[in-house]
PDB file of C-alpha atoms in Angstrom:
ATOM      1  CA  MET A   1      -8.497 -62.722   4.638  1.00 54.00           C
ATOM      2  CA  ALA A   2      -7.149 -63.874   1.291  1.00 60.00           C
ATOM      3  CA  GLY A   3      -3.885 -62.431   0.043  1.00 69.00           C
ATOM      4  CA  ALA A   4      -3.194 -61.050  -3.390  1.00 84.00           C
ATOM      5  CA  PRO A   5      -3.122 -63.547  -6.257  1.00 91.00           C
ATOM      6  CA  ALA A   6       0.256 -64.723  -7.481  1.00 93.00           C
ATOM      7  CA  ARG A   7       1.151 -63.992 -11.105  1.00 95.00           C
ATOM      8  CA  TYR A   8       3.030 -66.493 -13.286  1.00 96.00           C
ATOM      9  CA  LEU A   9       4.538 -66.462 -16.760  1.00 95.00           C
ATOM     10  CA  VAL A  10       4.340 -69.819 -18.526  1.00 95.00           C
ATOM     11  CA  PHE A  11       5.676 -71.053 -21.861  1.00 95.00           C
ATOM     12  CA  PHE A  12       3.905 -73.847 -23.701  1.00 94.00           C
ATOM     13  CA  GLN A  13       4.073 -75.767 -26.969  1.00 92.00           C
ATOM     14  CA  TYR A  14       1.500 -77.684 -28.969  1.00 90.00           C
ATOM     15  CA  PHE A  15       0.654 -79.401 -32.228  1.00 85.00           C
ATOM     16  CA  GLY A  16      -2.126 -77.277 -33.675  1.00 86.00           C
ATOM     17  CA  THR A  17      -3.759 -79.968 -35.821  1.00 79.00           C
ATOM     18  CA  ARG A  18      -6.474 -80.871 -33.309  1.00 76.00           C
ATOM     19  CA  TYR A  19      -7.192 -77.282 -32.169  1.00 85.00           C
ATOM     20  CA  SER A  20      -9.159 -74.362 -33.601  1.00 87.00           C
ATOM     21  CA  GLY A  21      -6.211 -72.127 -32.728  1.00 92.00           C
ATOM     22  CA  VAL A  22      -4.706 -71.044 -29.455  1.00 94.00           C
ATOM     23  CA  MET A  23      -7.496 -68.740 -28.265  1.00 94.00           C
ATOM     24  CA  GLU A  24     -10.492 -69.895 -26.233  1.00 91.00           C
ATOM     25  CA  THR A  25     -13.628 -70.967 -28.102  1.00 86.00           C
ATOM     26  CA  LYS A  26     -17.086 -72.132 -27.103  1.00 79.00           C
ATOM     27  CA  SER A  27     -16.924 -75.660 -25.709  1.00 65.00           C
ATOM     28  CA  ASP A  28     -19.651 -76.984 -28.039  1.00 59.00           C
ATOM     29  CA  GLN A  29     -17.534 -76.556 -31.166  1.00 65.00           C
ATOM     30  CA  ALA A  30     -16.015 -79.530 -32.962  1.00 62.00           C
ATOM     31  CA  LEU A  31     -12.506 -78.128 -32.387  1.00 71.00           C
ATOM     32  CA  VAL A  32     -11.708 -75.957 -29.391  1.00 81.00           C
ATOM     33  CA  GLY A  33      -8.757 -73.743 -28.585  1.00 90.00           C
ATOM     34  CA  VAL A  34      -5.558 -74.613 -26.728  1.00 92.00           C
ATOM     35  CA  GLN A  35      -6.625 -72.088 -24.101  1.00 94.00           C
ATOM     36  CA  ASN A  36      -9.687 -74.231 -23.299  1.00 90.00           C
ATOM     37  CA  TYR A  37      -7.425 -77.154 -22.371  1.00 88.00           C
ATOM     38  CA  LEU A  38      -5.028 -74.997 -20.358  1.00 94.00           C
ATOM     39  CA  GLU A  39      -7.798 -73.449 -18.278  1.00 93.00           C
ATOM     40  CA  LYS A  40      -9.510 -76.810 -17.770  1.00 89.00           C
ATOM     41  CA  ALA A  41      -6.233 -78.177 -16.392  1.00 91.00           C
ATOM     42  CA  ALA A  42      -5.827 -75.115 -14.177  1.00 93.00           C
ATOM     43  CA  GLU A  43      -9.272 -75.742 -12.644  1.00 91.00           C
ATOM     44  CA  GLN A  44      -7.883 -78.969 -11.160  1.00 90.00           C
ATOM     45  CA  LEU A  45      -5.418 -76.955  -9.033  1.00 92.00           C
ATOM     46  CA  LYS A  46      -8.328 -75.926  -6.772  1.00 90.00           C
ATOM     47  CA  PRO A  47      -7.967 -72.129  -7.045  1.00 92.00           C
ATOM     48  CA  SER A  48     -10.359 -69.942  -5.065  1.00 91.00           C
ATOM     49  CA  ALA A  49     -11.139 -67.938  -8.228  1.00 91.00           C
ATOM     50  CA  PRO A  50     -11.274 -68.956 -11.913  1.00 92.00           C
ATOM     51  CA  ILE A  51      -7.906 -68.886 -13.688  1.00 94.00           C
ATOM     52  CA  LYS A  52      -7.595 -67.033 -16.992  1.00 95.00           C
ATOM     53  CA  PHE A  53      -4.668 -67.544 -19.371  1.00 96.00           C
ATOM     54  CA  HIS A  54      -3.710 -64.286 -21.093  1.00 96.00           C
ATOM     55  CA  ILE A  55      -2.125 -65.553 -24.313  1.00 95.00           C
ATOM     56  CA  SER A  56       0.687 -63.455 -25.778  1.00 95.00           C
ATOM     57  CA  SER A  57       0.502 -64.586 -29.425  1.00 94.00           C
ATOM     58  CA  ARG A  58      -2.523 -65.732 -31.389  1.00 94.00           C
ATOM     59  CA  THR A  59      -2.193 -68.723 -33.734  1.00 94.00           C
ATOM     60  CA  ASP A  60      -4.836 -69.945 -36.183  1.00 93.00           C
ATOM     61  CA  SER A  61      -6.374 -73.384 -36.566  1.00 88.00           C
ATOM     62  CA  GLY A  62      -3.787 -76.018 -37.439  1.00 87.00           C
ATOM     63  CA  VAL A  63      -0.794 -73.799 -36.636  1.00 93.00           C
ATOM     64  CA  HIS A  64       1.797 -75.272 -34.239  1.00 93.00           C
ATOM     65  CA  ALA A  65       3.835 -73.511 -31.541  1.00 93.00           C
ATOM     66  CA  LEU A  66       7.255 -74.300 -30.137  1.00 93.00           C
ATOM     67  CA  ALA A  67       7.180 -71.611 -27.424  1.00 92.00           C
ATOM     68  CA  ASN A  68       4.037 -69.568 -26.990  1.00 95.00           C
ATOM     69  CA  ALA A  69       3.623 -67.654 -23.719  1.00 95.00           C
ATOM     70  CA  ALA A  70       0.872 -66.561 -21.348  1.00 96.00           C
ATOM     71  CA  HIS A  71       0.535 -65.012 -17.929  1.00 96.00           C
ATOM     72  CA  LEU A  72      -2.024 -66.062 -15.340  1.00 96.00           C
ATOM     73  CA  ASP A  73      -3.027 -65.083 -11.818  1.00 95.00           C
ATOM     74  CA  ILE A  74      -3.775 -67.759  -9.214  1.00 95.00           C
ATOM     75  CA  GLN A  75      -5.689 -66.984  -6.043  1.00 93.00           C
ATOM     76  CA  ARG A  76      -5.420 -69.752  -3.467  1.00 92.00           C
ATOM     77  CA  ALA A  77      -7.597 -70.361  -0.429  1.00 90.00           C
ATOM     78  CA  PRO A  78      -6.742 -68.429   2.755  1.00 90.00           C
ATOM     79  CA  GLY A  79      -3.765 -69.977   4.526  1.00 88.00           C
ATOM     80  CA  ARG A  80      -2.390 -71.660   1.394  1.00 90.00           C
ATOM     81  CA  ALA A  81       0.984 -70.468   0.144  1.00 91.00           C
ATOM     82  CA  PRO A  82       1.366 -69.529  -3.528  1.00 93.00           C
ATOM     83  CA  PHE A  83       2.571 -72.277  -5.811  1.00 93.00           C
ATOM     84  CA  THR A  84       6.253 -72.331  -6.569  1.00 93.00           C
ATOM     85  CA  GLY A  85       7.247 -72.508 -10.215  1.00 92.00           C
ATOM     86  CA  PRO A  86       8.041 -76.252 -10.112  1.00 92.00           C
ATOM     87  CA  GLN A  87       4.757 -76.993  -8.314  1.00 93.00           C
ATOM     88  CA  LEU A  88       2.753 -75.151 -10.956  1.00 93.00           C
ATOM     89  CA  LEU A  89       4.689 -76.886 -13.738  1.00 91.00           C
ATOM     90  CA  GLN A  90       4.064 -80.297 -12.218  1.00 90.00           C
ATOM     91  CA  GLY A  91       0.388 -79.673 -11.517  1.00 91.00           C
ATOM     92  CA  LEU A  92      -0.486 -78.334 -14.955  1.00 92.00           C
ATOM     93  CA  ASN A  93       1.449 -81.000 -16.836  1.00 89.00           C
ATOM     94  CA  HIS A  94      -0.169 -83.726 -14.757  1.00 85.00           C
ATOM     95  CA  HIS A  95      -3.644 -82.600 -15.809  1.00 85.00           C
ATOM     96  CA  LEU A  96      -2.607 -82.075 -19.439  1.00 85.00           C
ATOM     97  CA  LYS A  97      -1.703 -85.739 -19.899  1.00 75.00           C
ATOM     98  CA  PRO A  98      -3.395 -87.263 -22.960  1.00 73.00           C
ATOM     99  CA  GLU A  99      -6.396 -89.470 -22.353  1.00 74.00           C
ATOM    100  CA  PRO A 100      -6.065 -93.183 -23.100  1.00 86.00           C
ATOM    101  CA  ILE A 101      -7.672 -94.498 -26.282  1.00 91.00           C
ATOM    102  CA  ARG A 102     -10.617 -96.824 -25.695  1.00 94.00           C
ATOM    103  CA  THR A 103     -11.797 -99.458 -28.145  1.00 96.00           C
ATOM    104  CA  TYR A 104     -15.204-101.127 -27.975  1.00 97.00           C
ATOM    105  CA  ILE A 105     -16.482-104.098 -29.950  1.00 97.00           C
ATOM    106  CA  TYR A 106     -20.175-104.662 -30.583  1.00 98.00           C
ATOM    107  CA  ARG A 107     -21.001-108.222 -31.706  1.00 97.00           C
ATOM    108  CA  LEU A 108     -23.809-108.737 -34.218  1.00 96.00           C
ATOM    109  CA  LEU A 109     -25.281-112.084 -35.295  1.00 93.00           C
ATOM    110  CA  LEU A 110     -26.967-111.780 -38.681  1.00 92.00           C
ATOM    111  CA  GLY A 111     -29.239-114.256 -40.417  1.00 86.00           C
ATOM    112  CA  CYS A 112     -31.517-115.097 -37.483  1.00 83.00           C
ATOM    113  CA  ALA A 113     -35.195-115.133 -38.330  1.00 77.00           C
ATOM    114  CA  HIS A 114     -36.038-115.776 -34.681  1.00 79.00           C
ATOM    115  CA  ARG A 115     -34.209-115.550 -31.357  1.00 80.00           C
ATOM    116  CA  SER A 116     -34.403-119.337 -30.980  1.00 81.00           C
ATOM    117  CA  GLN A 117     -31.760-119.635 -33.722  1.00 83.00           C
ATOM    118  CA  ILE A 118     -29.078-117.997 -31.566  1.00 85.00           C
ATOM    119  CA  PRO A 119     -26.526-120.667 -30.498  1.00 85.00           C
ATOM    120  CA  VAL A 120     -26.911-121.470 -26.819  1.00 83.00           C
ATOM    121  CA  PHE A 121     -23.363-120.350 -25.962  1.00 84.00           C
ATOM    122  CA  GLU A 122     -23.982-116.987 -27.657  1.00 89.00           C
ATOM    123  CA  GLN A 123     -27.085-116.119 -25.661  1.00 87.00           C
ATOM    124  CA  ASP A 124     -26.686-112.648 -24.156  1.00 90.00           C
ATOM    125  CA  LEU A 125     -23.247-112.243 -25.783  1.00 93.00           C
ATOM    126  CA  CYS A 126     -24.407-110.692 -29.058  1.00 94.00           C
ATOM    127  CA  TRP A 127     -27.366-108.971 -30.689  1.00 95.00           C
ATOM    128  CA  ALA A 128     -29.306-110.806 -33.383  1.00 93.00           C
ATOM    129  CA  PRO A 129     -31.464-108.183 -35.133  1.00 93.00           C
ATOM    130  CA  PRO A 130     -34.530-109.872 -36.637  1.00 85.00           C
ATOM    131  CA  GLY A 131     -34.994-110.003 -40.371  1.00 79.00           C
ATOM    132  CA  GLY A 132     -32.091-112.001 -41.721  1.00 79.00           C
ATOM    133  CA  PRO A 133     -28.860-110.747 -43.333  1.00 87.00           C
ATOM    134  CA  LEU A 134     -28.137-107.031 -43.617  1.00 92.00           C
ATOM    135  CA  PRO A 135     -26.413-105.076 -46.426  1.00 94.00           C
ATOM    136  CA  ILE A 136     -22.954-104.545 -44.945  1.00 95.00           C
ATOM    137  CA  PRO A 137     -21.789-102.111 -47.701  1.00 95.00           C
ATOM    138  CA  ALA A 138     -24.684 -99.745 -46.938  1.00 95.00           C
ATOM    139  CA  MET A 139     -23.935 -99.892 -43.216  1.00 96.00           C
ATOM    140  CA  ARG A 140     -20.243 -99.239 -43.848  1.00 96.00           C
ATOM    141  CA  ALA A 141     -21.083 -96.209 -45.969  1.00 96.00           C
ATOM    142  CA  ALA A 142     -23.319 -94.880 -43.176  1.00 96.00           C
ATOM    143  CA  ALA A 143     -20.530 -95.415 -40.629  1.00 96.00           C
ATOM    144  CA  GLN A 144     -18.294 -93.065 -42.626  1.00 96.00           C
ATOM    145  CA  LEU A 145     -20.726 -90.228 -41.861  1.00 95.00           C
ATOM    146  CA  LEU A 146     -19.959 -90.552 -38.141  1.00 96.00           C
ATOM    147  CA  LEU A 147     -16.167 -90.694 -38.346  1.00 94.00           C
ATOM    148  CA  GLY A 148     -14.119 -87.716 -37.146  1.00 90.00           C
ATOM    149  CA  THR A 149     -14.983 -84.895 -34.759  1.00 87.00           C
ATOM    150  CA  HIS A 150     -18.669 -84.037 -34.328  1.00 90.00           C
ATOM    151  CA  ASP A 151     -21.223 -82.889 -31.819  1.00 91.00           C
ATOM    152  CA  PHE A 152     -22.737 -86.298 -30.967  1.00 94.00           C
ATOM    153  CA  SER A 153     -25.685 -84.953 -28.939  1.00 93.00           C
ATOM    154  CA  THR A 154     -28.118 -87.038 -31.006  1.00 95.00           C
ATOM    155  CA  PHE A 155     -26.321 -90.228 -29.991  1.00 96.00           C
ATOM    156  CA  ARG A 156     -26.096 -89.660 -26.263  1.00 94.00           C
ATOM    157  CA  SER A 157     -28.668 -90.748 -23.723  1.00 91.00           C
ATOM    158  CA  PRO A 158     -31.664 -88.386 -23.542  1.00 88.00           C
ATOM    159  CA  HIS A 159     -31.601 -88.539 -19.741  1.00 81.00           C
ATOM    160  CA  ALA A 160     -31.021 -85.211 -18.028  1.00 60.00           C
ATOM    161  CA  GLU A 161     -27.807 -86.201 -16.244  1.00 66.00           C
ATOM    162  CA  ALA A 162     -26.107 -86.860 -19.592  1.00 61.00           C
ATOM    163  CA  ALA A 163     -26.782 -83.315 -20.822  1.00 63.00           C
ATOM    164  CA  ALA A 164     -23.999 -81.897 -18.648  1.00 60.00           C
ATOM    165  CA  GLN A 165     -21.303 -83.633 -20.751  1.00 71.00           C
ATOM    166  CA  ASN A 166     -19.558 -81.809 -23.575  1.00 78.00           C
ATOM    167  CA  PRO A 167     -21.085 -83.597 -26.602  1.00 87.00           C
ATOM    168  CA  VAL A 168     -18.103 -83.085 -28.922  1.00 85.00           C
ATOM    169  CA  ARG A 169     -16.186 -86.318 -29.464  1.00 89.00           C
ATOM    170  CA  THR A 170     -13.717 -87.619 -32.039  1.00 89.00           C
ATOM    171  CA  LEU A 171     -14.232 -91.088 -33.501  1.00 93.00           C
ATOM    172  CA  GLN A 172     -10.889 -92.404 -34.685  1.00 92.00           C
ATOM    173  CA  LEU A 173     -12.357 -95.655 -35.945  1.00 95.00           C
ATOM    174  CA  LEU A 174     -15.833 -96.965 -36.749  1.00 97.00           C
ATOM    175  CA  GLN A 175     -15.787-100.074 -38.899  1.00 96.00           C
ATOM    176  CA  LEU A 176     -17.736-103.256 -39.540  1.00 97.00           C
ATOM    177  CA  GLN A 177     -15.586-106.353 -39.779  1.00 96.00           C
ATOM    178  CA  PRO A 178     -16.298-110.101 -39.950  1.00 95.00           C
ATOM    179  CA  GLY A 179     -16.472-111.728 -36.522  1.00 93.00           C
ATOM    180  CA  HIS A 180     -16.621-115.264 -35.186  1.00 88.00           C
ATOM    181  CA  GLY A 181     -18.386-117.307 -32.567  1.00 85.00           C
ATOM    182  CA  LEU A 182     -16.882-117.262 -29.115  1.00 78.00           C
ATOM    183  CA  LEU A 183     -16.534-121.049 -29.261  1.00 71.00           C
ATOM    184  CA  GLY A 184     -15.418-121.167 -32.894  1.00 64.00           C
ATOM    185  CA  GLN A 185     -17.721-122.673 -35.510  1.00 61.00           C
ATOM    186  CA  HIS A 186     -21.334-123.569 -34.779  1.00 58.00           C
ATOM    187  CA  PRO A 187     -21.983-126.491 -37.157  1.00 57.00           C
ATOM    188  CA  LEU A 188     -25.681-126.703 -36.272  1.00 57.00           C
ATOM    189  CA  HIS A 189     -26.244-123.088 -37.174  1.00 58.00           C
ATOM    190  CA  ARG A 190     -24.996-122.709 -40.736  1.00 67.00           C
ATOM    191  CA  GLY A 191     -26.132-119.555 -42.495  1.00 76.00           C
ATOM    192  CA  LEU A 192     -25.517-117.330 -39.484  1.00 86.00           C
ATOM    193  CA  GLU A 193     -22.883-114.624 -39.749  1.00 90.00           C
ATOM    194  CA  PHE A 194     -21.031-112.906 -36.933  1.00 92.00           C
ATOM    195  CA  TRP A 195     -20.019-109.298 -37.513  1.00 95.00           C
ATOM    196  CA  GLU A 196     -18.299-106.826 -35.223  1.00 97.00           C
ATOM    197  CA  VAL A 197     -18.660-103.063 -35.055  1.00 98.00           C
ATOM    198  CA  LYS A 198     -15.303-101.739 -33.846  1.00 97.00           C
ATOM    199  CA  VAL A 199     -15.255 -98.217 -32.382  1.00 97.00           C
ATOM    200  CA  LYS A 200     -12.230 -96.286 -31.126  1.00 96.00           C
ATOM    201  CA  SER A 201     -12.048 -92.910 -29.362  1.00 94.00           C
ATOM    202  CA  LYS A 202     -10.520 -91.209 -26.340  1.00 88.00           C
ATOM    203  CA  SER A 203     -13.948 -90.826 -24.784  1.00 89.00           C
ATOM    204  CA  PHE A 204     -17.601 -91.577 -25.467  1.00 94.00           C
ATOM    205  CA  LEU A 205     -20.897 -90.120 -24.364  1.00 93.00           C
ATOM    206  CA  TYR A 206     -23.247 -92.202 -22.243  1.00 93.00           C
ATOM    207  CA  ARG A 207     -24.798 -94.892 -24.519  1.00 95.00           C
ATOM    208  CA  GLN A 208     -23.173 -93.344 -27.596  1.00 96.00           C
ATOM    209  CA  VAL A 209     -21.795 -96.629 -28.934  1.00 97.00           C
ATOM    210  CA  ARG A 210     -25.064 -98.529 -28.536  1.00 97.00           C
ATOM    211  CA  ARG A 211     -27.043 -95.763 -30.206  1.00 97.00           C
ATOM    212  CA  MET A 212     -24.625 -95.541 -33.121  1.00 97.00           C
ATOM    213  CA  VAL A 213     -24.735 -99.318 -33.631  1.00 98.00           C
ATOM    214  CA  GLY A 214     -28.522 -99.270 -33.441  1.00 97.00           C
ATOM    215  CA  ALA A 215     -28.636 -96.513 -36.068  1.00 97.00           C
ATOM    216  CA  LEU A 216     -26.322 -98.469 -38.404  1.00 97.00           C
ATOM    217  CA  VAL A 217     -28.509-101.574 -38.059  1.00 96.00           C
ATOM    218  CA  ALA A 218     -31.578 -99.431 -38.770  1.00 96.00           C
ATOM    219  CA  VAL A 219     -29.870 -98.250 -41.968  1.00 96.00           C
ATOM    220  CA  GLY A 220     -29.213-101.877 -42.934  1.00 95.00           C
ATOM    221  CA  GLN A 221     -32.829-102.802 -42.262  1.00 94.00           C
ATOM    222  CA  GLY A 222     -34.090 -99.930 -44.406  1.00 93.00           C
ATOM    223  CA  ARG A 223     -35.736 -98.246 -41.420  1.00 93.00           C
ATOM    224  CA  LEU A 224     -33.365 -95.276 -41.562  1.00 93.00           C
ATOM    225  CA  ALA A 225     -32.044 -93.704 -44.746  1.00 92.00           C
ATOM    226  CA  PRO A 226     -28.322 -92.774 -44.791  1.00 89.00           C
ATOM    227  CA  GLY A 227     -29.256 -89.173 -45.576  1.00 90.00           C
ATOM    228  CA  ARG A 228     -31.526 -89.127 -42.557  1.00 93.00           C
ATOM    229  CA  LEU A 229     -28.628 -90.338 -40.402  1.00 94.00           C
ATOM    230  CA  GLN A 230     -26.643 -87.294 -41.503  1.00 93.00           C
ATOM    231  CA  GLU A 231     -29.601 -85.052 -40.657  1.00 95.00           C
ATOM    232  CA  LEU A 232     -29.944 -86.611 -37.211  1.00 95.00           C
ATOM    233  CA  LEU A 233     -26.261 -86.012 -36.491  1.00 95.00           C
ATOM    234  CA  GLU A 234     -26.644 -82.342 -37.433  1.00 94.00           C
ATOM    235  CA  LEU A 235     -29.840 -81.950 -35.369  1.00 94.00           C
ATOM    236  CA  ARG A 236     -27.897 -82.519 -32.137  1.00 93.00           C
ATOM    237  CA  GLU A 237     -31.055 -83.676 -30.355  1.00 94.00           C
ATOM    238  CA  PRO A 238     -31.058 -86.980 -28.390  1.00 93.00           C
ATOM    239  CA  ARG A 239     -34.821 -87.425 -28.685  1.00 93.00           C
ATOM    240  CA  ALA A 240     -34.657 -87.186 -32.473  1.00 94.00           C
ATOM    241  CA  LEU A 241     -33.170 -90.683 -32.737  1.00 93.00           C
ATOM    242  CA  PRO A 242     -35.977 -93.256 -33.157  1.00 89.00           C
ATOM    243  CA  PRO A 243     -36.589 -95.350 -30.017  1.00 83.00           C
ATOM    244  CA  HIS A 244     -35.796 -98.598 -31.866  1.00 85.00           C
ATOM    245  CA  ALA A 245     -32.335 -97.307 -32.845  1.00 89.00           C
ATOM    246  CA  THR A 246     -30.541 -98.234 -29.618  1.00 94.00           C
ATOM    247  CA  ALA A 247     -28.725-101.547 -29.587  1.00 96.00           C
ATOM    248  CA  PRO A 248     -29.208-103.708 -26.462  1.00 96.00           C
ATOM    249  CA  PRO A 249     -26.316-103.894 -23.977  1.00 96.00           C
ATOM    250  CA  GLN A 250     -25.466-107.596 -24.277  1.00 94.00           C
ATOM    251  CA  GLY A 251     -23.482-107.275 -27.511  1.00 96.00           C
ATOM    252  CA  LEU A 252     -21.122-104.575 -26.238  1.00 97.00           C
ATOM    253  CA  PHE A 253     -17.596-105.361 -25.022  1.00 97.00           C
ATOM    254  CA  LEU A 254     -14.816-103.053 -23.893  1.00 96.00           C
ATOM    255  CA  HIS A 255     -11.994-104.413 -26.045  1.00 95.00           C
ATOM    256  CA  SER A 256      -8.930-102.440 -24.940  1.00 94.00           C
ATOM    257  CA  VAL A 257      -7.606 -99.278 -23.285  1.00 92.00           C
ATOM    258  CA  GLU A 258      -4.355 -98.000 -24.795  1.00 88.00           C
ATOM    259  CA  TYR A 259      -1.906 -95.914 -22.804  1.00 79.00           C
ATOM    260  CA  SER A 260       1.263 -94.327 -24.126  1.00 66.00           C
ATOM    261  CA  HIS A 261       4.599 -95.390 -22.588  1.00 52.00           C
ATOM    262  CA  THR A 262       4.894 -92.027 -20.832  1.00 49.00           C
ATOM    263  CA  ASP A 263       1.501 -92.500 -19.190  1.00 49.00           C
ATOM    264  CA  LEU A 264       2.773 -95.732 -17.651  1.00 44.00           C
ATOM    265  CA  ALA A 265       5.952 -94.207 -16.188  1.00 46.00           C
ATOM    266  CA  PRO A 266       6.198 -94.214 -12.372  1.00 44.00           C
ATOM    267  CA  PRO A 267       5.015 -90.977 -10.741  1.00 43.00           C
ATOM    268  CA  SER A 268       7.487 -88.514  -9.277  1.00 45.00           C
ATOM    269  CA  ALA A 269       7.389 -87.564  -5.609  1.00 38.00           C
ATOM    270  CA  PRO A 270       4.569 -85.039  -5.051  1.00 38.00           C
ATOM    271  CA  ALA A 271       5.476 -81.482  -4.100  1.00 37.00           C
ATOM    272  CA  GLU A 272       2.099 -81.121  -2.409  1.00 36.00           C
ATOM    273  CA  GLU A 273      -0.688 -83.585  -1.737  1.00 33.00           C
ATOM    274  CA  GLU A 274      -3.026 -81.968  -4.269  1.00 33.00           C
ATOM    275  CA  LEU A 275      -0.334 -81.943  -6.990  1.00 33.00           C
ATOM    276  CA  CYS A 276       0.807 -85.543  -6.790  1.00 30.00           C
ATOM    277  CA  GLY A 277       1.353 -87.480  -9.989  1.00 30.00           C
ATOM    278  CA  LEU A 278       3.513 -87.606 -13.065  1.00 27.00           C
ATOM    279  CA  SER A 279       5.190 -84.430 -14.280  1.00 30.00           C
ATOM    280  CA  ARG A 280       5.369 -84.412 -18.053  1.00 32.00           C
ATOM    281  CA  LYS A 281       6.757 -81.432 -19.969  1.00 33.00           C
ATOM    282  CA  GLU A 282       4.374 -81.775 -22.867  1.00 35.00           C
ATOM    283  CA  PHE A 283       2.774 -78.341 -22.805  1.00 41.00           C
ATOM    284  CA  ILE A 284       4.202 -76.204 -20.007  1.00 49.00           C
ATOM    285  CA  THR A 285       7.891 -75.319 -19.608  1.00 38.00           C
TER     286      THR A 285
END
């Protein structure tokens, strides 16, 4: 028989810029509350009942906190002792660590009238959309519509398994920049231009990058108006994106994964097997 839940008082701090406020919000909003992140971290502690943070002081969107407070009750499985204060601190802080920032590069080869013009050492290492050069300024303007925090449902895979993901993502960077051949210049293929679509975020939806690149190329080809791209983003419907607007996989490269110095620090000795990892006092004190 399970015992009574243990009650804890926690103090936490946060920069409010990226949150809708401290209180819980629906998970499909562009900005969610601090409480959403706290309770998501608490789920990783394997409680036998959902954990609810009862926040003491409400703060609005963009407002910071040096020492807000909340109480919570944690029911553990039968036979498991309640967490001590240090164990709870370590476990919550471990799961509140910031995600690494991922950067992808998508390589485009413009100016090819036919696939046979692709240099032999670039085969399957880039995408050469047919039709010759593309208007880069128009594509750059369209890319600006996708920057920032949005519900990217339209740009995720329409397959059923992808629907379970929270579709809200924040694009920190989406830019088109001149590229180069992997072996330098290709003297036999003058008139061809390499371009790179550089995308940076903490996380992406399944096939999001390829579908965004495909949409930008469609804008450049005149097959998709920039205003229509904005409408598609607001529709939040994966099947609304035209079938041709998904770039093939061969041009996509994972460029880098950036961790902060604190993320790379050696882990402390675990208090319990399920709470092993780095204890960082970023939110909970």
